[in-house]
Amino acid sequence: MTRTVGFFDPTPSAIKVGRKHLYDTHKNSGLGQVACASCHVDGKMDKLAWDLGDPSGNMQSLTDLNLGFNFPGLSAGTANPTFQPFSPMKGPMTTQTLQDIIGKEPHHWRGDRSGIEAFAPAFMGLQGDDETLSATEMQEFENFLASIHFPPNPYRNLDNSLPTNLPLPGHYRTGRFGAAGTPLPNGNAVQGLAIYRPARRLDANAFACVTCHTLPTGAGPDYTLVGTTLQPIPPGPLGQRHLAVVSVDGSTNITMKIPQTRNVPQKSGFNATQVFNTSGFGFLHDGSVDSIERFVGEPVFTVASDQEIANLTAFMLAFSGSDLPAGSTNGTALEPPGVASKDAHAAVGKQITVISQAALTTAEQAMLNTLVAQANANRIGLIAKGRQGGIPRGYALTSTSTFQSDRTGETRTYAQLLAAAAPGSEITFTAVPKNSEIRMGIDRDVDGAYDRDELDNCGDPANPLVQSGTCPCPADVDDGTGTGTPDGGVTIDDLLYFLGLFEAGVAGADVDDGSGTGTPDGGVTIDDLLYYLARFEAGC
């Protein structure tokens, strides 16, 4: 290797700087063979349980915790059993995802870590490194973790609404109602949401599911009850939140944080009614409940049928994605407000290539119309890419059914883009996260200069420092060697070389589409010759 060349990288600096603390085995372990991502694979989980208790450790008191959010029947003094300090011998715990954990403190299944800073000792104690991360490095790590979102939910409809007739392959009756191991019926997630909320107090007729597992994350509230009103809890000195912990009878650990529920599909795969499984651990902190349908069908929950179990299962699968009812600070409503969720609209990533408008099927046209409607409502971003006039072009929807192109002052309506699609000029529409459509569609380096404008001015759309440059002379095509090598001047050699290309009808002679702008059109015609002669006459 003689030198390295840097390429454009749109990755945010928080990710570039902080990701090494998750992935770098050499930096973060004693033997150079393990990192946080060894278990938190891709910042998520390995679907295993680990027994990481420390026999030499000390009991940890319950300090600065939101115990039962002061709710009757859940709070200290009213809970059964009473809250207990954290034992260093915590038993098996399944790996938790690192998606959207910042601002959802405390951490761990038990809530025994007040913030990400409390994990610094794990680099030595768990990974065998010879030193912990510094405060600066832990902040870098936190900034990186704060960037990890939940992806689009494949169980939701294209408009991000909940499904009403969701097939549930891999989910089975538990035996509470129908025969154990037989498939569950299709689930209605809208009805599942309805019985999740206070209209049905599924938890022994005392609480609703949402009383503890708030929307839209499923985690506990960052509120405490004062009188009959839920009051927000101020963040701690390092910005840490105070999501609720509860006491759990029958658990191997009594004091437990209310867990979020946005990755139920990823935790599925184990079912005790089946011979073949894709996972060896299920739900709860130790993975001891095999399936989500088993959990919602436990006797403590007052579901009335396998259909209600199916409806709740469908809702839990479709949980992530937000767009769920807001809670209330009225303590008697049994539906506390939840913290916001970093997730994505279900349409994000959907893509369709239009060969021609006439070739679109009814389903494809409906899908496109839905994407445009969602973008018009500012729920997603929408971009279009394709070759127009023989050159790559980009578009981003910036106002109702109107796309800004990658040239300043040029817009196209949705109808115009569809009409422009043709074989060789196909257009691909892509749904992207809201507020990313400009970068992904028309201004790659986010320097305020649109991509095609930069190319027209011989700039670099992948370098925010180069918006324009010195354009090559279109008439300078050969240095007299007949190899098509420009030499910085315009001479008879250039004319002779171009005429040879034109006579042969090859691609090198395709220099204009008749517009006089130097835009190739995929063919060699008299327009190309006239354009070249004009440039030759002008000396460039």
Short mmCIF file of N, CA and C in Angstrom, two decimals, residues 275-397:
data_model
loop_
_atom_site.label_atom_id
_atom_site.label_comp_id
_atom_site.label_asym_id
_atom_site.label_seq_id
_atom_site.Cartn_x
_atom_site.Cartn_y
_atom_site.Cartn_z
N VAL A 275 -41.74 -29.60 19.26
CA VAL A 275 -40.50 -30.39 19.30
C VAL A 275 -39.33 -29.56 18.80
N PHE A 276 -39.55 -28.82 17.73
CA PHE A 276 -38.46 -28.05 17.11
C PHE A 276 -38.62 -26.57 17.45
N ASN A 277 -37.52 -25.97 17.91
CA ASN A 277 -37.51 -24.56 18.28
C ASN A 277 -36.26 -23.89 17.73
N THR A 278 -36.33 -22.58 17.61
CA THR A 278 -35.17 -21.81 17.13
C THR A 278 -34.51 -21.01 18.25
N SER A 279 -34.99 -21.15 19.47
CA SER A 279 -34.40 -20.46 20.61
C SER A 279 -34.55 -21.34 21.84
N GLY A 280 -33.62 -21.19 22.77
CA GLY A 280 -33.68 -21.98 24.00
C GLY A 280 -34.15 -21.19 25.20
N PHE A 281 -34.39 -19.88 25.00
CA PHE A 281 -34.86 -19.03 26.09
C PHE A 281 -36.05 -18.22 25.60
N GLY A 282 -36.91 -17.86 26.53
CA GLY A 282 -38.11 -17.13 26.17
C GLY A 282 -38.18 -15.77 26.82
N PHE A 283 -39.24 -15.54 27.59
CA PHE A 283 -39.52 -14.23 28.14
C PHE A 283 -39.27 -14.21 29.65
N LEU A 284 -39.44 -13.06 30.24
CA LEU A 284 -39.03 -12.71 31.61
C LEU A 284 -37.51 -12.57 31.67
N HIS A 285 -37.02 -12.15 32.83
CA HIS A 285 -35.60 -11.84 32.97
C HIS A 285 -34.71 -13.05 32.74
N ASP A 286 -35.22 -14.24 33.07
CA ASP A 286 -34.41 -15.45 32.94
C ASP A 286 -34.82 -16.32 31.76
N GLY A 287 -35.74 -15.82 30.94
CA GLY A 287 -36.17 -16.59 29.77
C GLY A 287 -37.01 -17.80 30.10
N SER A 288 -37.59 -17.84 31.30
CA SER A 288 -38.25 -19.05 31.78
C SER A 288 -39.66 -19.24 31.24
N VAL A 289 -40.28 -18.20 30.69
CA VAL A 289 -41.59 -18.33 30.05
C VAL A 289 -41.35 -18.45 28.55
N ASP A 290 -41.75 -19.57 27.98
CA ASP A 290 -41.30 -19.88 26.63
C ASP A 290 -41.77 -18.90 25.57
N SER A 291 -43.02 -18.46 25.61
CA SER A 291 -43.56 -17.69 24.49
C SER A 291 -44.39 -16.52 24.99
N ILE A 292 -44.62 -15.56 24.11
CA ILE A 292 -45.44 -14.41 24.48
C ILE A 292 -46.88 -14.84 24.71
N GLU A 293 -47.35 -15.84 23.94
CA GLU A 293 -48.72 -16.30 24.16
C GLU A 293 -48.86 -17.00 25.50
N ARG A 294 -47.81 -17.67 25.94
CA ARG A 294 -47.82 -18.29 27.27
C ARG A 294 -47.91 -17.20 28.34
N PHE A 295 -47.14 -16.14 28.15
CA PHE A 295 -47.12 -15.09 29.17
C PHE A 295 -48.48 -14.41 29.29
N VAL A 296 -49.05 -13.96 28.15
CA VAL A 296 -50.33 -13.25 28.24
C VAL A 296 -51.48 -14.19 28.60
N GLY A 297 -51.25 -15.50 28.46
CA GLY A 297 -52.27 -16.48 28.81
C GLY A 297 -52.13 -17.05 30.20
N GLU A 298 -51.21 -16.52 31.01
CA GLU A 298 -51.04 -17.01 32.38
C GLU A 298 -52.34 -16.81 33.17
N PRO A 299 -52.62 -17.69 34.14
CA PRO A 299 -53.87 -17.61 34.90
C PRO A 299 -54.10 -16.27 35.60
N VAL A 300 -53.02 -15.55 35.95
CA VAL A 300 -53.21 -14.27 36.63
C VAL A 300 -53.89 -13.25 35.73
N PHE A 301 -53.78 -13.44 34.41
CA PHE A 301 -54.40 -12.50 33.47
C PHE A 301 -55.78 -13.02 33.07
N THR A 302 -56.76 -12.14 33.10
CA THR A 302 -58.15 -12.55 32.93
C THR A 302 -58.60 -12.55 31.47
N VAL A 303 -57.78 -13.14 30.59
CA VAL A 303 -58.22 -13.31 29.21
C VAL A 303 -59.32 -14.36 29.19
N ALA A 304 -60.20 -14.26 28.17
CA ALA A 304 -61.39 -15.11 28.17
C ALA A 304 -61.35 -16.21 27.12
N SER A 305 -60.38 -16.17 26.20
CA SER A 305 -60.38 -17.15 25.11
C SER A 305 -59.04 -17.16 24.41
N ASP A 306 -58.84 -18.18 23.58
CA ASP A 306 -57.65 -18.21 22.74
C ASP A 306 -57.65 -17.05 21.75
N GLN A 307 -58.83 -16.60 21.35
CA GLN A 307 -58.89 -15.46 20.44
C GLN A 307 -58.34 -14.21 21.12
N GLU A 308 -58.64 -14.01 22.39
CA GLU A 308 -58.06 -12.86 23.09
C GLU A 308 -56.56 -13.02 23.26
N ILE A 309 -56.10 -14.24 23.50
CA ILE A 309 -54.65 -14.47 23.55
C ILE A 309 -54.03 -14.14 22.20
N ALA A 310 -54.68 -14.55 21.11
CA ALA A 310 -54.18 -14.25 19.77
C ALA A 310 -54.17 -12.75 19.52
N ASN A 311 -55.20 -12.05 19.96
CA ASN A 311 -55.26 -10.60 19.77
C ASN A 311 -54.14 -9.90 20.53
N LEU A 312 -53.90 -10.32 21.76
CA LEU A 312 -52.80 -9.74 22.54
C LEU A 312 -51.45 -10.08 21.92
N THR A 313 -51.31 -11.31 21.43
CA THR A 313 -50.06 -11.70 20.77
C THR A 313 -49.82 -10.85 19.53
N ALA A 314 -50.86 -10.63 18.74
CA ALA A 314 -50.72 -9.79 17.54
C ALA A 314 -50.31 -8.37 17.93
N PHE A 315 -50.90 -7.85 19.00
CA PHE A 315 -50.54 -6.50 19.43
C PHE A 315 -49.10 -6.45 19.90
N MET A 316 -48.65 -7.44 20.64
CA MET A 316 -47.28 -7.44 21.13
C MET A 316 -46.28 -7.55 19.98
N LEU A 317 -46.62 -8.31 18.94
CA LEU A 317 -45.73 -8.40 17.78
C LEU A 317 -45.68 -7.06 17.05
N ALA A 318 -46.79 -6.34 17.04
CA ALA A 318 -46.87 -5.07 16.32
C ALA A 318 -46.60 -3.87 17.24
N PHE A 319 -46.04 -4.12 18.41
CA PHE A 319 -45.93 -3.09 19.45
C PHE A 319 -45.05 -1.92 19.01
N SER A 320 -43.84 -2.20 18.55
CA SER A 320 -42.92 -1.10 18.22
C SER A 320 -43.43 -0.34 17.00
N GLY A 321 -43.16 0.96 16.99
CA GLY A 321 -43.62 1.80 15.89
C GLY A 321 -44.37 3.03 16.34
N SER A 322 -44.58 3.17 17.66
CA SER A 322 -45.29 4.33 18.23
C SER A 322 -46.70 4.44 17.63
N ASP A 323 -47.19 5.67 17.46
CA ASP A 323 -48.57 5.90 17.00
C ASP A 323 -49.57 5.14 17.87
N LEU A 324 -49.38 5.21 19.17
CA LEU A 324 -50.25 4.55 20.13
C LEU A 324 -50.85 5.59 21.08
N PRO A 325 -51.94 5.28 21.76
CA PRO A 325 -52.60 6.28 22.61
C PRO A 325 -51.68 6.83 23.70
N ALA A 326 -51.83 8.11 23.97
CA ALA A 326 -51.06 8.74 25.04
C ALA A 326 -51.68 8.42 26.39
N GLY A 327 -50.85 8.41 27.41
CA GLY A 327 -51.34 8.14 28.75
C GLY A 327 -51.89 9.39 29.41
N SER A 328 -52.23 9.25 30.68
CA SER A 328 -52.83 10.35 31.43
C SER A 328 -52.15 10.48 32.79
N THR A 329 -52.00 11.71 33.26
CA THR A 329 -51.44 11.93 34.59
C THR A 329 -52.49 11.77 35.68
N ASN A 330 -53.71 11.46 35.28
CA ASN A 330 -54.76 11.16 36.26
C ASN A 330 -54.49 9.78 36.84
N GLY A 331 -54.14 9.75 38.11
CA GLY A 331 -53.74 8.49 38.72
C GLY A 331 -54.82 7.45 38.76
N THR A 332 -56.07 7.87 38.70
CA THR A 332 -57.16 6.90 38.75
C THR A 332 -57.46 6.29 37.39
N ALA A 333 -56.83 6.81 36.34
CA ALA A 333 -57.09 6.30 34.99
C ALA A 333 -56.36 5.00 34.70
N LEU A 334 -55.36 4.67 35.53
CA LEU A 334 -54.58 3.44 35.39
C LEU A 334 -53.83 3.36 34.06
N GLU A 335 -53.52 4.52 33.47
CA GLU A 335 -52.80 4.53 32.19
C GLU A 335 -51.78 5.68 32.20
N PRO A 336 -50.66 5.49 32.92
CA PRO A 336 -49.68 6.57 33.04
C PRO A 336 -49.06 6.93 31.69
N PRO A 337 -48.57 8.17 31.56
CA PRO A 337 -47.83 8.53 30.35
C PRO A 337 -46.55 7.71 30.24
N GLY A 338 -46.15 7.41 29.03
CA GLY A 338 -44.90 6.69 28.81
C GLY A 338 -43.85 7.59 28.20
N VAL A 339 -42.60 7.14 28.21
CA VAL A 339 -41.52 7.88 27.57
C VAL A 339 -41.59 7.64 26.06
N ALA A 340 -41.05 8.58 25.29
CA ALA A 340 -41.07 8.46 23.84
C ALA A 340 -40.18 7.31 23.38
N SER A 341 -40.50 6.78 22.22
CA SER A 341 -39.77 5.65 21.66
C SER A 341 -39.00 6.06 20.42
N LYS A 342 -37.75 5.63 20.34
CA LYS A 342 -36.96 5.82 19.12
C LYS A 342 -37.19 4.60 18.24
N ASP A 343 -38.10 4.74 17.31
CA ASP A 343 -38.39 3.63 16.41
C ASP A 343 -38.67 4.21 15.03
N ALA A 344 -39.26 3.44 14.14
CA ALA A 344 -39.44 3.88 12.77
C ALA A 344 -40.84 3.54 12.28
N HIS A 345 -41.33 4.35 11.39
CA HIS A 345 -42.59 4.10 10.69
C HIS A 345 -42.45 2.82 9.88
N ALA A 346 -43.52 2.05 9.81
CA ALA A 346 -43.47 0.75 9.14
C ALA A 346 -43.14 0.84 7.66
N ALA A 347 -43.36 1.99 7.04
CA ALA A 347 -43.11 2.12 5.60
C ALA A 347 -41.64 2.35 5.28
N VAL A 348 -40.85 2.77 6.25
CA VAL A 348 -39.45 3.11 5.99
C VAL A 348 -38.72 1.91 5.39
N GLY A 349 -38.05 2.15 4.28
CA GLY A 349 -37.33 1.08 3.58
C GLY A 349 -38.12 0.48 2.44
N LYS A 350 -39.43 0.72 2.40
CA LYS A 350 -40.23 0.20 1.29
C LYS A 350 -39.80 0.89 0.00
N GLN A 351 -39.79 0.13 -1.07
CA GLN A 351 -39.23 0.64 -2.32
C GLN A 351 -39.96 0.01 -3.49
N ILE A 352 -40.17 0.80 -4.52
CA ILE A 352 -40.79 0.27 -5.73
C ILE A 352 -40.19 0.98 -6.94
N THR A 353 -39.84 0.20 -7.96
CA THR A 353 -39.29 0.75 -9.19
C THR A 353 -40.38 0.79 -10.25
N VAL A 354 -40.58 1.96 -10.82
CA VAL A 354 -41.60 2.15 -11.85
C VAL A 354 -40.94 2.11 -13.22
N ILE A 355 -41.25 1.07 -13.98
CA ILE A 355 -40.75 0.96 -15.35
C ILE A 355 -41.55 1.89 -16.25
N SER A 356 -42.83 1.89 -16.06
CA SER A 356 -43.73 2.84 -16.71
C SER A 356 -45.01 2.85 -15.90
N GLN A 357 -45.73 3.95 -15.97
CA GLN A 357 -46.96 4.03 -15.19
C GLN A 357 -47.96 2.98 -15.64
N ALA A 358 -47.97 2.70 -16.94
CA ALA A 358 -48.91 1.71 -17.47
C ALA A 358 -48.60 0.31 -16.95
N ALA A 359 -47.33 0.06 -16.60
CA ALA A 359 -46.93 -1.28 -16.16
C ALA A 359 -47.21 -1.51 -14.68
N LEU A 360 -47.60 -0.47 -13.94
CA LEU A 360 -47.88 -0.63 -12.52
C LEU A 360 -49.11 -1.49 -12.30
N THR A 361 -49.01 -2.44 -11.38
CA THR A 361 -50.19 -3.20 -10.99
C THR A 361 -51.05 -2.35 -10.05
N THR A 362 -52.27 -2.79 -9.83
CA THR A 362 -53.15 -2.08 -8.91
C THR A 362 -52.55 -2.00 -7.52
N ALA A 363 -51.94 -3.11 -7.08
CA ALA A 363 -51.33 -3.14 -5.75
C ALA A 363 -50.13 -2.19 -5.68
N GLU A 364 -49.32 -2.15 -6.73
CA GLU A 364 -48.16 -1.25 -6.74
C GLU A 364 -48.60 0.21 -6.73
N GLN A 365 -49.63 0.53 -7.52
CA GLN A 365 -50.12 1.91 -7.54
C GLN A 365 -50.67 2.30 -6.17
N ALA A 366 -51.38 1.37 -5.53
CA ALA A 366 -51.92 1.65 -4.19
C ALA A 366 -50.79 1.86 -3.19
N MET A 367 -49.74 1.05 -3.29
CA MET A 367 -48.60 1.20 -2.39
C MET A 367 -47.94 2.56 -2.58
N LEU A 368 -47.73 2.95 -3.83
CA LEU A 368 -47.12 4.25 -4.10
C LEU A 368 -47.99 5.38 -3.57
N ASN A 369 -49.28 5.29 -3.80
CA ASN A 369 -50.18 6.33 -3.33
C ASN A 369 -50.13 6.45 -1.81
N THR A 370 -50.02 5.30 -1.13
CA THR A 370 -49.92 5.32 0.33
C THR A 370 -48.63 5.99 0.78
N LEU A 371 -47.52 5.66 0.11
CA LEU A 371 -46.24 6.28 0.47
C LEU A 371 -46.30 7.79 0.28
N VAL A 372 -46.89 8.24 -0.82
CA VAL A 372 -47.00 9.68 -1.06
C VAL A 372 -47.89 10.32 0.01
N ALA A 373 -48.99 9.66 0.35
CA ALA A 373 -49.89 10.20 1.37
C ALA A 373 -49.20 10.30 2.72
N GLN A 374 -48.42 9.29 3.08
CA GLN A 374 -47.70 9.32 4.35
C GLN A 374 -46.63 10.41 4.34
N ALA A 375 -45.97 10.60 3.21
CA ALA A 375 -44.96 11.67 3.10
C ALA A 375 -45.63 13.04 3.13
N ASN A 376 -46.78 13.17 2.46
CA ASN A 376 -47.52 14.43 2.50
C ASN A 376 -47.91 14.79 3.92
N ALA A 377 -48.18 13.77 4.73
CA ALA A 377 -48.56 14.00 6.13
C ALA A 377 -47.35 14.16 7.04
N ASN A 378 -46.15 14.18 6.46
CA ASN A 378 -44.90 14.37 7.21
C ASN A 378 -44.66 13.24 8.21
N ARG A 379 -45.08 12.03 7.84
CA ARG A 379 -44.84 10.87 8.70
C ARG A 379 -43.62 10.08 8.25
N ILE A 380 -43.24 10.22 7.00
CA ILE A 380 -42.03 9.61 6.45
C ILE A 380 -41.41 10.60 5.48
N GLY A 381 -40.20 10.31 5.01
CA GLY A 381 -39.63 11.01 3.88
C GLY A 381 -39.80 10.14 2.65
N LEU A 382 -39.82 10.75 1.48
CA LEU A 382 -39.96 9.98 0.23
C LEU A 382 -39.02 10.56 -0.80
N ILE A 383 -38.23 9.70 -1.41
CA ILE A 383 -37.30 10.13 -2.44
C ILE A 383 -37.54 9.32 -3.71
N ALA A 384 -37.03 9.83 -4.82
CA ALA A 384 -37.10 9.12 -6.10
C ALA A 384 -35.74 9.25 -6.77
N LYS A 385 -35.30 8.18 -7.39
CA LYS A 385 -34.01 8.16 -8.09
C LYS A 385 -34.20 7.48 -9.44
N GLY A 386 -33.45 7.95 -10.44
CA GLY A 386 -33.51 7.30 -11.74
C GLY A 386 -32.72 8.08 -12.77
N ARG A 387 -32.58 7.50 -13.95
CA ARG A 387 -31.91 8.18 -15.05
C ARG A 387 -32.94 8.94 -15.86
N GLN A 388 -32.69 10.22 -16.01
CA GLN A 388 -33.54 11.07 -16.82
C GLN A 388 -32.65 11.81 -17.81
N GLY A 389 -32.98 11.69 -19.09
CA GLY A 389 -32.12 12.31 -20.10
C GLY A 389 -30.74 11.71 -20.13
N GLY A 390 -30.63 10.45 -19.70
CA GLY A 390 -29.35 9.74 -19.76
C GLY A 390 -28.44 9.98 -18.58
N ILE A 391 -28.86 10.78 -17.60
CA ILE A 391 -27.99 11.03 -16.44
C ILE A 391 -28.75 10.70 -15.15
N PRO A 392 -28.03 10.32 -14.10
CA PRO A 392 -28.69 10.01 -12.82
C PRO A 392 -29.28 11.27 -12.21
N ARG A 393 -30.53 11.16 -11.75
CA ARG A 393 -31.20 12.28 -11.11
C ARG A 393 -31.80 11.85 -9.77
N GLY A 394 -32.00 12.83 -8.90
CA GLY A 394 -32.61 12.56 -7.61
C GLY A 394 -33.70 13.55 -7.30
N TYR A 395 -34.67 13.11 -6.50
CA TYR A 395 -35.82 13.94 -6.13
C TYR A 395 -36.21 13.65 -4.69
N ALA A 396 -36.70 14.67 -4.00
CA ALA A 396 -37.18 14.50 -2.63
C ALA A 396 -38.51 15.22 -2.49
N LEU A 397 -39.50 14.54 -1.92
CA LEU A 397 -40.80 15.18 -1.72
C LEU A 397 -40.66 16.21 -0.61
#
